Short mmCIF file of C-alpha atoms and ligand atoms in Angstrom, two decimals:
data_model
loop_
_atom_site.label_atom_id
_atom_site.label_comp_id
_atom_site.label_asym_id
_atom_site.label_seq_id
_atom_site.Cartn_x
_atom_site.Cartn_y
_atom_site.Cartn_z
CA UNK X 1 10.15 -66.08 7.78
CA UNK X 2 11.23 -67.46 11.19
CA UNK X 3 12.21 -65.16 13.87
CA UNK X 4 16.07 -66.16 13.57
CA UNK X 5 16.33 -65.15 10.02
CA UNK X 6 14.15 -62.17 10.39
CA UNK X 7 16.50 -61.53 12.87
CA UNK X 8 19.24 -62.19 11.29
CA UNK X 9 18.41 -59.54 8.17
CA UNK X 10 18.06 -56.61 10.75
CA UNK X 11 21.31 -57.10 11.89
CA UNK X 12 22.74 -57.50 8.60
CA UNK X 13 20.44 -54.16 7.66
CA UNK X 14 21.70 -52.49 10.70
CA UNK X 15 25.12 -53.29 9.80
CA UNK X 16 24.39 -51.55 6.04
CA UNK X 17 22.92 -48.67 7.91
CA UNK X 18 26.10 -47.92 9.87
CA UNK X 19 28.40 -48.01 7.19
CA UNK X 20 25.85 -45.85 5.23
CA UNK X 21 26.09 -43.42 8.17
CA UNK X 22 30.36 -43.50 8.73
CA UNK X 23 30.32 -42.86 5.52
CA UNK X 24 28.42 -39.42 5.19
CA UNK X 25 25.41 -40.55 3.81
CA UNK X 26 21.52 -40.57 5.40
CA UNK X 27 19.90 -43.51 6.96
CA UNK X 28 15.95 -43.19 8.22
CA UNK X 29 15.05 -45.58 10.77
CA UNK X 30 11.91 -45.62 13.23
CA UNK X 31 11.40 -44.08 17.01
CA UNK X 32 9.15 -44.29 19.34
CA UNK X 33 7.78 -40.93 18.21
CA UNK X 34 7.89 -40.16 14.52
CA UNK X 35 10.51 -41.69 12.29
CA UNK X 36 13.61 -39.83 11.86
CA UNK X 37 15.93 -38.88 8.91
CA UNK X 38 19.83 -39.88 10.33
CA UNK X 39 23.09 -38.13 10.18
CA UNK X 40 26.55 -38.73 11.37
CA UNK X 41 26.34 -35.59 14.42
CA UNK X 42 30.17 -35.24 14.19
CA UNK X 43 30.52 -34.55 9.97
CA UNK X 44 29.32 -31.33 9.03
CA UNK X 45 28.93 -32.67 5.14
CA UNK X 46 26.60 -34.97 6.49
CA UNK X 47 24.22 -32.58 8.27
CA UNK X 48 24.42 -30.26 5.19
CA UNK X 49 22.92 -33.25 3.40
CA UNK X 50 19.92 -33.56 6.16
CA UNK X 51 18.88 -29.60 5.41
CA UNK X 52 19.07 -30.16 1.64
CA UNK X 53 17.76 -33.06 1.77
CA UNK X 54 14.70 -31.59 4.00
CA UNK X 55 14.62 -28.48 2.46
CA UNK X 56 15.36 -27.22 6.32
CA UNK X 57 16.41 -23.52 6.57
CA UNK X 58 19.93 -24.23 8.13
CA UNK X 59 19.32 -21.94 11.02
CA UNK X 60 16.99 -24.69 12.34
CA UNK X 61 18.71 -26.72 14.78
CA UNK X 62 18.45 -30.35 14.89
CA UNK X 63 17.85 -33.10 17.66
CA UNK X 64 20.90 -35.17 18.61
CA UNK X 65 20.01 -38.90 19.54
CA UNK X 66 22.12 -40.74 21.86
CA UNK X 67 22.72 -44.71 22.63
CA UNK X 68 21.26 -45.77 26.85
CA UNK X 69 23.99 -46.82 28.85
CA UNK X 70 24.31 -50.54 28.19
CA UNK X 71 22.12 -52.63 30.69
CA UNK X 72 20.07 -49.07 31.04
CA UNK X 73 17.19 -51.35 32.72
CA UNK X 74 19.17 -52.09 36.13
CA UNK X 75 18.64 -48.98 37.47
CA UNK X 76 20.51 -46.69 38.36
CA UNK X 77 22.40 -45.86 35.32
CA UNK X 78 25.16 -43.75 34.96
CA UNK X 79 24.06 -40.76 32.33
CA UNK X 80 26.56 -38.50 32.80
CA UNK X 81 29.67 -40.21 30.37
CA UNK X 82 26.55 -40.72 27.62
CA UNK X 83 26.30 -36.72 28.22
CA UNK X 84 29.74 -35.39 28.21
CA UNK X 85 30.85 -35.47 25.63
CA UNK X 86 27.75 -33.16 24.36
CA UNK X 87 27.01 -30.54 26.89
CA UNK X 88 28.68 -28.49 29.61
CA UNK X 89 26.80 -27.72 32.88
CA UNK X 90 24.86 -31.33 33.65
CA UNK X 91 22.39 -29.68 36.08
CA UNK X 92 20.83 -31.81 38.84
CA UNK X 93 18.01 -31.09 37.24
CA UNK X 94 18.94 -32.43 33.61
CA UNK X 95 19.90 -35.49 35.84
CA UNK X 96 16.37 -35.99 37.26
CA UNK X 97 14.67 -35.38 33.80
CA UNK X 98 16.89 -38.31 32.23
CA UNK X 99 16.67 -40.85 35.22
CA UNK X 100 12.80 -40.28 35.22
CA UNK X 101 12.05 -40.04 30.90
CA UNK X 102 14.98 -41.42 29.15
CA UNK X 103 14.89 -44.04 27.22
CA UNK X 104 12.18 -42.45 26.20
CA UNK X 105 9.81 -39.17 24.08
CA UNK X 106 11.53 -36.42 25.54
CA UNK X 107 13.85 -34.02 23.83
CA UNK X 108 16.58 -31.44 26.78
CA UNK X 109 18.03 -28.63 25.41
CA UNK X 110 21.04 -27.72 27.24
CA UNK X 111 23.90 -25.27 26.96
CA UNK X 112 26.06 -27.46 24.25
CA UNK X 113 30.27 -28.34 24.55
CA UNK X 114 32.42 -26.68 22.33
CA UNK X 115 32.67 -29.40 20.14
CA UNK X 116 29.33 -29.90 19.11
CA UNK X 117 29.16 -28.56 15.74
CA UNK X 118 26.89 -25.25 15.22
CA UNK X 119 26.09 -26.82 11.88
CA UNK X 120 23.44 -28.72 13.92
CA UNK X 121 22.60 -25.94 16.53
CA UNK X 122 22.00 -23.49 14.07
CA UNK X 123 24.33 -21.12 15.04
CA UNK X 124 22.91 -21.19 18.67
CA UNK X 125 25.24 -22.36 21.67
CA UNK X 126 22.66 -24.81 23.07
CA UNK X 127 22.15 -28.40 21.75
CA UNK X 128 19.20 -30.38 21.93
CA UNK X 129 19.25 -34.06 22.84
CA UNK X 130 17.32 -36.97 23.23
CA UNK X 131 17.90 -40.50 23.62
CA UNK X 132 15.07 -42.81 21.92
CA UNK X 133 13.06 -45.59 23.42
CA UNK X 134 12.60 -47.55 20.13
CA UNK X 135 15.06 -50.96 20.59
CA UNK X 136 15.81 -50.47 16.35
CA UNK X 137 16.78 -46.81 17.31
CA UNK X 138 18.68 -47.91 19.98
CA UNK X 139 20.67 -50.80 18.34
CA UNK X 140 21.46 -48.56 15.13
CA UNK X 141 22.94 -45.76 17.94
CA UNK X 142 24.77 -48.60 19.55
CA UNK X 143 26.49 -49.75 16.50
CA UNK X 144 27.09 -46.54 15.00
CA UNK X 145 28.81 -45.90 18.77
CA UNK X 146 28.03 -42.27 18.10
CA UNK X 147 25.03 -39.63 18.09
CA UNK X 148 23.10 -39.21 15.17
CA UNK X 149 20.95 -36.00 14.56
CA UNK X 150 17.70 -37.15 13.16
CA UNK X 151 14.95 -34.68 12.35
CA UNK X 152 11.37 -36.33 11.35
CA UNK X 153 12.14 -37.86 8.40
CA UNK X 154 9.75 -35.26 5.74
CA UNK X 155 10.04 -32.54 3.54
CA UNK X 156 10.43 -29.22 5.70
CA UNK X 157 6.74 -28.05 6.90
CA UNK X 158 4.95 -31.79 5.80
CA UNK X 159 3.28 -34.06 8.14
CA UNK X 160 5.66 -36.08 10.21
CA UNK X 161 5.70 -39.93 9.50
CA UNK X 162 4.86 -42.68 11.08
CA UNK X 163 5.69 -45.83 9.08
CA UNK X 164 8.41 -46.84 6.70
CA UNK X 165 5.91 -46.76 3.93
CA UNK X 166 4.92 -42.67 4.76
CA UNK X 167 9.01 -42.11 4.67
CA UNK X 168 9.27 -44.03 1.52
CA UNK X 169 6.34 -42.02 0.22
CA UNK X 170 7.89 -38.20 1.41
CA UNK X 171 11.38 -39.54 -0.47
CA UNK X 172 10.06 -40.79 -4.02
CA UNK X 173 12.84 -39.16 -5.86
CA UNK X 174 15.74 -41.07 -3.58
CA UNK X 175 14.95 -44.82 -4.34
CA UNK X 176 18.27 -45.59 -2.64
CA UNK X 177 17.49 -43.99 1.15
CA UNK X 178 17.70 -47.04 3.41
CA UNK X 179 15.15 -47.02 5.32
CA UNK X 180 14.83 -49.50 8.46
CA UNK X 181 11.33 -51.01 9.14
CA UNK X 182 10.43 -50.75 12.98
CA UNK X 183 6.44 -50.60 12.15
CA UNK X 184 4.07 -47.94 13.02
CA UNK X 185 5.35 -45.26 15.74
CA UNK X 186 3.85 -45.97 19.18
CA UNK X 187 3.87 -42.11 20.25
CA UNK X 188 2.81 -41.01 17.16
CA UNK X 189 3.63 -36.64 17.60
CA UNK X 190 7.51 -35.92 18.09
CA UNK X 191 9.03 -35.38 21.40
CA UNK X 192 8.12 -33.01 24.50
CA UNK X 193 10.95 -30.36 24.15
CA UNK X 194 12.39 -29.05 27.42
CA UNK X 195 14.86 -26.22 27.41
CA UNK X 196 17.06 -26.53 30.41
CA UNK X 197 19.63 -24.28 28.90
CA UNK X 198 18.78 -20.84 30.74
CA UNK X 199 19.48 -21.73 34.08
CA UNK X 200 16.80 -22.23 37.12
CA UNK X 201 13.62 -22.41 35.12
CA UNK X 202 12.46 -25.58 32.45
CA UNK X 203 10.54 -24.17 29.83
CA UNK X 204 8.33 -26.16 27.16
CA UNK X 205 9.24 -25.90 24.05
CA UNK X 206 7.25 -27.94 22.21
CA UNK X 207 4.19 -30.23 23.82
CA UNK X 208 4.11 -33.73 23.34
CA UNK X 209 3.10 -37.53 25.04
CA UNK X 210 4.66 -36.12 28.37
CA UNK X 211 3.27 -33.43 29.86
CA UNK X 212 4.44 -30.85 32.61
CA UNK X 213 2.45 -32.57 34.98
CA UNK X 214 3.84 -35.82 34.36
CA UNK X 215 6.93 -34.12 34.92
CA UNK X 216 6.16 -32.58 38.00
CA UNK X 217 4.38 -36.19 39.23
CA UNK X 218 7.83 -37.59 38.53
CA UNK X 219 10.10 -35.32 39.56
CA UNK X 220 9.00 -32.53 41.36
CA UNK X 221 9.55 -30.19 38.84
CA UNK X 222 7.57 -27.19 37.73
CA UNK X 223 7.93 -26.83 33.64
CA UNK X 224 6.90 -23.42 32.85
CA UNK X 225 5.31 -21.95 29.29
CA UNK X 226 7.02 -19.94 27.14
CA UNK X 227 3.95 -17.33 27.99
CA UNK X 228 5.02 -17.79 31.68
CA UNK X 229 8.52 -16.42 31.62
CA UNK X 230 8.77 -13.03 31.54
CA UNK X 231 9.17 -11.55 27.42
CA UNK X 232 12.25 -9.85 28.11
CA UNK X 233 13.69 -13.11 29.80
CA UNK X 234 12.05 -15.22 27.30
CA UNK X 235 13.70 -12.94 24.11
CA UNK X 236 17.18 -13.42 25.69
CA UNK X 237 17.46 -16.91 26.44
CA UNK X 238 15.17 -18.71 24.27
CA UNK X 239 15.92 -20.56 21.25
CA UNK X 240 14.23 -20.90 17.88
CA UNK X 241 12.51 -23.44 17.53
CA UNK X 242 11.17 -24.72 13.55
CA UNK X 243 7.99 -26.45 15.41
CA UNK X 244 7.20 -23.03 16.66
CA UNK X 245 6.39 -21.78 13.07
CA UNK X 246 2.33 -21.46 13.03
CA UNK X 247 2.29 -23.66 9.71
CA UNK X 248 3.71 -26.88 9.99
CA UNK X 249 3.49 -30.43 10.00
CA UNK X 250 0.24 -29.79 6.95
CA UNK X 251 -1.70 -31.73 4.77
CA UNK X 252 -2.03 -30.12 1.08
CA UNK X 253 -5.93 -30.57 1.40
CA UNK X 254 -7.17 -27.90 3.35
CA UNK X 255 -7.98 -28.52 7.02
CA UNK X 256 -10.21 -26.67 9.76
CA UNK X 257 -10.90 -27.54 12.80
CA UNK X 258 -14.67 -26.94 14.23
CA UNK X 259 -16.08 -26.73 17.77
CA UNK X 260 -18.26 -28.83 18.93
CA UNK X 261 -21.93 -28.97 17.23
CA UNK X 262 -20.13 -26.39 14.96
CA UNK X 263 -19.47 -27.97 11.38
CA UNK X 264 -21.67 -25.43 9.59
CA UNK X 265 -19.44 -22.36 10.87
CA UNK X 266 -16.62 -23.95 9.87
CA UNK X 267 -17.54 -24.61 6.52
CA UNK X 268 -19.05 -21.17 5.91
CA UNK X 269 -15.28 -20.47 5.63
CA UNK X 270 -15.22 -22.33 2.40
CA UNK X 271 -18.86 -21.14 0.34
CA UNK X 272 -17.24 -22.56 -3.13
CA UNK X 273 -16.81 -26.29 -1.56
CA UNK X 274 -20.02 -28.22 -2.29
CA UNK X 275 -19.12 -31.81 -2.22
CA UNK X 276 -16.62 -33.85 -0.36
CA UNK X 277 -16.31 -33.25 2.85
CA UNK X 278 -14.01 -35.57 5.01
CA UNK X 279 -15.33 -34.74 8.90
CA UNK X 280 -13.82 -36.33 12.01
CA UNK X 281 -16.23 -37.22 14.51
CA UNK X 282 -15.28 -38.26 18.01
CA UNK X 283 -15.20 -42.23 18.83
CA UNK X 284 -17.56 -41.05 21.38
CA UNK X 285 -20.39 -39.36 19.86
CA UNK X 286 -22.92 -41.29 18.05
CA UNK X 287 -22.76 -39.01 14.85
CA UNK X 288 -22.95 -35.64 13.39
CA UNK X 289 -26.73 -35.72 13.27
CA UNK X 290 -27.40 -32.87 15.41
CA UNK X 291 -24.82 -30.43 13.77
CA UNK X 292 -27.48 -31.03 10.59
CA UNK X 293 -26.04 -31.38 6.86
CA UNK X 294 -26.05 -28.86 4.31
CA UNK X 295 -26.83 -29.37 0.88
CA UNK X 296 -22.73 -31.09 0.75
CA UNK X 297 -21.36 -34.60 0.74
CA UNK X 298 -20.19 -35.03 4.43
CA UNK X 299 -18.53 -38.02 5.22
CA UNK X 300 -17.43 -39.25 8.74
CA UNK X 301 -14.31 -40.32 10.07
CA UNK X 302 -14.47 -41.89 13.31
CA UNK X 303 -11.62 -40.69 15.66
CA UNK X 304 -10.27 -41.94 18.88
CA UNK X 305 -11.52 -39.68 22.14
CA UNK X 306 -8.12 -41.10 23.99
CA UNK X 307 -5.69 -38.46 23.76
CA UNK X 308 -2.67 -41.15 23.54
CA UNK X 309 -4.32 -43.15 20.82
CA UNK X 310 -5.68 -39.76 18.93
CA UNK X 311 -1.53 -38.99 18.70
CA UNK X 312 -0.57 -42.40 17.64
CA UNK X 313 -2.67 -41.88 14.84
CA UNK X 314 -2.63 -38.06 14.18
CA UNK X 315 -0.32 -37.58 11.30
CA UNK X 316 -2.01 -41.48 9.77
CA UNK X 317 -4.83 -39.90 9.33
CA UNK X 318 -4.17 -36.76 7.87
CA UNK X 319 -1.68 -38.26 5.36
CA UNK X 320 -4.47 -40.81 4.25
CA UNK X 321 -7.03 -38.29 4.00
CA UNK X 322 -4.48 -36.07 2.32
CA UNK X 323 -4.51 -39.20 -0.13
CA UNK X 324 -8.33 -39.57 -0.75
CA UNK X 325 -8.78 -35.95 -2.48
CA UNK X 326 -11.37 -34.53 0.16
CA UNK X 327 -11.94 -30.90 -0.70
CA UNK X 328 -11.65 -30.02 3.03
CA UNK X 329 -11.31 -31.75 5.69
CA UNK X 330 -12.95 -30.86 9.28
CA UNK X 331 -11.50 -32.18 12.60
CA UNK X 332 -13.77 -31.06 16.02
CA UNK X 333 -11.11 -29.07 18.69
CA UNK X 334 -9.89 -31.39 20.72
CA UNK X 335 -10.91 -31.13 24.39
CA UNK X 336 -9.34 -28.79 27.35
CA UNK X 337 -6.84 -30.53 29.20
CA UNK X 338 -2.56 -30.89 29.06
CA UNK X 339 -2.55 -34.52 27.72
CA UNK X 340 -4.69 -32.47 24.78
CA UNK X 341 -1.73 -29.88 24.49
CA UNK X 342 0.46 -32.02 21.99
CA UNK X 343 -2.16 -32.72 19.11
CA UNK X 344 -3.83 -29.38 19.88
CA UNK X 345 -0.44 -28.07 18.83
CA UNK X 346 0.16 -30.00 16.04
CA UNK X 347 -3.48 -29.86 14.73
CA UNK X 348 -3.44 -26.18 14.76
CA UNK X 349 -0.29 -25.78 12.45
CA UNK X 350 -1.98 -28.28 10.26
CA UNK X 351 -4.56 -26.30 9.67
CA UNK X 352 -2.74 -23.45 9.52
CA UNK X 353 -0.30 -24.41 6.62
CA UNK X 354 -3.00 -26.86 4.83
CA UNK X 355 -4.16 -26.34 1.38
CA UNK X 356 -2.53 -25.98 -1.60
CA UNK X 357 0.00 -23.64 -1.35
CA UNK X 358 0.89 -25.15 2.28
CA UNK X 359 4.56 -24.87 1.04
CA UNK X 360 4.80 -21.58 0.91
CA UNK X 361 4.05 -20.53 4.20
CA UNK X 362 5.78 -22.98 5.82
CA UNK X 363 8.86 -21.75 4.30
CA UNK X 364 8.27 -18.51 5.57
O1 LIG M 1 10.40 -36.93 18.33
C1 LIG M 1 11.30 -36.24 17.84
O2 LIG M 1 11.87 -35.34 18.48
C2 LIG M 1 11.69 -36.54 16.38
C3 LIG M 1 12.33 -37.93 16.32
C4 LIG M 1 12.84 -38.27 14.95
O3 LIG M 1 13.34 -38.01 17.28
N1 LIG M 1 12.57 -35.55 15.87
C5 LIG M 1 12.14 -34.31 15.57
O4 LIG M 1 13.12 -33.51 14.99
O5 LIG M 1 11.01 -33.90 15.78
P1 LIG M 1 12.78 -32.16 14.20
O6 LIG M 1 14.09 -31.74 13.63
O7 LIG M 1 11.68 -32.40 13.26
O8 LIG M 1 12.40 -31.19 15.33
C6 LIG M 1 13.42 -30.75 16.21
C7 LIG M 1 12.94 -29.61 17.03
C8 LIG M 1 12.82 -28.38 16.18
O9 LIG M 1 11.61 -27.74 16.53
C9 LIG M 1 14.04 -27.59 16.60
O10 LIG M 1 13.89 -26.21 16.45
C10 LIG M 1 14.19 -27.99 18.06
O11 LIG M 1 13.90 -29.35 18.04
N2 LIG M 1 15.56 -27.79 18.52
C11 LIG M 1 16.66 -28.44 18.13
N3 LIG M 1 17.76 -27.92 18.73
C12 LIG M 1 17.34 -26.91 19.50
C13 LIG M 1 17.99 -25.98 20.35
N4 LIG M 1 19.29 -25.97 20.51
N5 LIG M 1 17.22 -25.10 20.97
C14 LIG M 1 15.88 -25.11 20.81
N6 LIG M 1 15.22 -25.94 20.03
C15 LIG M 1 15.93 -26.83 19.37
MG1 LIG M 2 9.91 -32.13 12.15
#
């Protein structure tokens, strides 16, 4: 296909995808980070559709994604008429978040305008927004001239995806979902969350590519952990948050993760498993040969040691092992170290909701 007609289709797709969208229905379509399931932000029918369609407890509030300014690359853009219309209280702060991330994997929550509808916010008076890096994210927000909430585009407690093809695969029963083709995510976990909304203090949220450092390298300012602020504080001002559930984003083959020269320990857990035995091995080490092999059918998975590329290809991995009927599957802790944080996170819900009955405790 040459590149004019290839182009040509996307913008006839993208045209599909907005009427799709002013019309109440769900489009999924590809960011940066994970790809995300799309809703109109402004019809409350429409959102309904997102939690059924998730199976999303409706107090779980979503992300609302946002069109750059046009011509966003000359700096400096003007953010504040793309936020308006969403929140009240712009802080300076907010302001030096966006100029330094956005475009880009980082998710503000901020105290939210009275318009925004609490279908989205779950109740809560805070909205969380973000405004995408991916250019097939951006030109669907551009046409659709509106925002979009878009949670990751699975069933409620499965691994995110990452392709069109993992989408397609979490949405087997709805042949008719469009779902627009930007490739595999770059990011590969879902955005940093920030909560701006209780004043002075940024607090984390939820870890991801860009790290408090990175923030702090950028911008001067000091991101705090939820452990940091004070409970009392903490219980007053800060919101729920579904990635904060300890089972999430799980494979239904069980999952463990071991420390280093460790395997055995881990799979003392499981006496009953004796063949089968998918375990991840670091890019860097040589092999497993000094953990030593019981009497079971281990078989190694190389993994990258490069925290970025580990993420891009996180939730791959555990879907296609998911797909390969392991009988567990061991991944080694990933090292010490903030750029760590956001597929230490992730990892540890995985294993914590994995196996069969993953389901059930992620709906509790
Ligand atoms: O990378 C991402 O953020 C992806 C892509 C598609 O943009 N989206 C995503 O959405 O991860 P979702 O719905 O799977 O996760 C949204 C997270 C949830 O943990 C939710 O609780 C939190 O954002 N959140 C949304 N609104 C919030 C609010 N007002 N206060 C606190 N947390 C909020
Ligand atoms: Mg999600």
């Amino acid at each position: 296909m040459s590149s004019d007609s290839s182009v040509l289709q996307s913008s006839v797709v993208i045209d599909q995808a907005v009427q799709i969208l002013r019309d109440g229905g769900l489009v999924a379509f590809p960011t940066e980070t994970v790809y995300g399931l799309g809703a109109d932000a402004k019809n409350p029918d429409a959102i309904k559709k997102i939690f059924t369609t998730k199976g999303r407890p409706s107090n779980h509030p979503l992300i609302v994604h946002l069109a750059a300014p046009d011509l966003f690359e000359k700096t400096p853009v003007d953010w504040v008429p793309v936020m308006v219309p969403w929140v009240r209280d712009l802080s300076e702060d907010a302001l030096k978040l966006i100029n330094a991330f956005w475009p880009g994997p980082l998710t503000l929550v901020l105290k939210k305008d009275k318009a925004v509808l609490v279908e989205l916010t779950g109740g809560q008076d805070t909205v969380a927004i973000r405004v995408p890096a991916h250019p097939i994210a951006q030109e669907l927000l551009r046409q659709f001239k509106g925002g979009l909430v878009a949670p990751s585009a699975n069933r409620f407690g499965k691994v995110s995806p990452t392709s069109a093809a993992d989408v397609r695969s979490e949405f087997e029963d709805m042949p008719d979902l469009l779902i627009l083709d930007g490739g595999d995510c770059e990011v590969g976990i879902e955005s940093t969350i920030i909560d701006l909304s209780s004043g002075d203090r940024a607090v984390l949220l939820r870890p991801g590519l860009i790290t408090p450092s990175e923030i702090f390298a950028k911008t001067g300012m000091k991101v705090y952990l939820p452990g940091e602020v004070n409970v009392s504080e903490r219980d007053a001002t800060l919101p729920r948050v579904s990635g904060t559930l300890r089972a999430h984003y799980a494979p239904t083959t069980p999952l463990r993760m071991y420390a280093s020269g460790r395997v055995l320990d881990a799979l003392s857990e499981f006496p009953d498993i004796k063949s089968r035995v998918a375990v991840a091995v670091w890019d860097s080490d040589s092999s497993l040969g000094e953990d030593g092999h019981p009497s079971v059918h281990f078989e190694e998975v190389i993994i990258p040691s490069d925290s970025a590329i580990f993420a891009s290809r996180l939730y791959r991995s555990l879907r296609d092992l998911d797909q390969q009927g392991w009988d567990l599957i061991l991944f080694p802790e990933p090292p010490v170290g903030e750029e760590w944080d956001g597929v230490r996170d992730r990892l540890q819900r995985a294993c914590f909701g994995s196996g069969p009955s993953s389901s059930s405790h992620a709906n509790n």
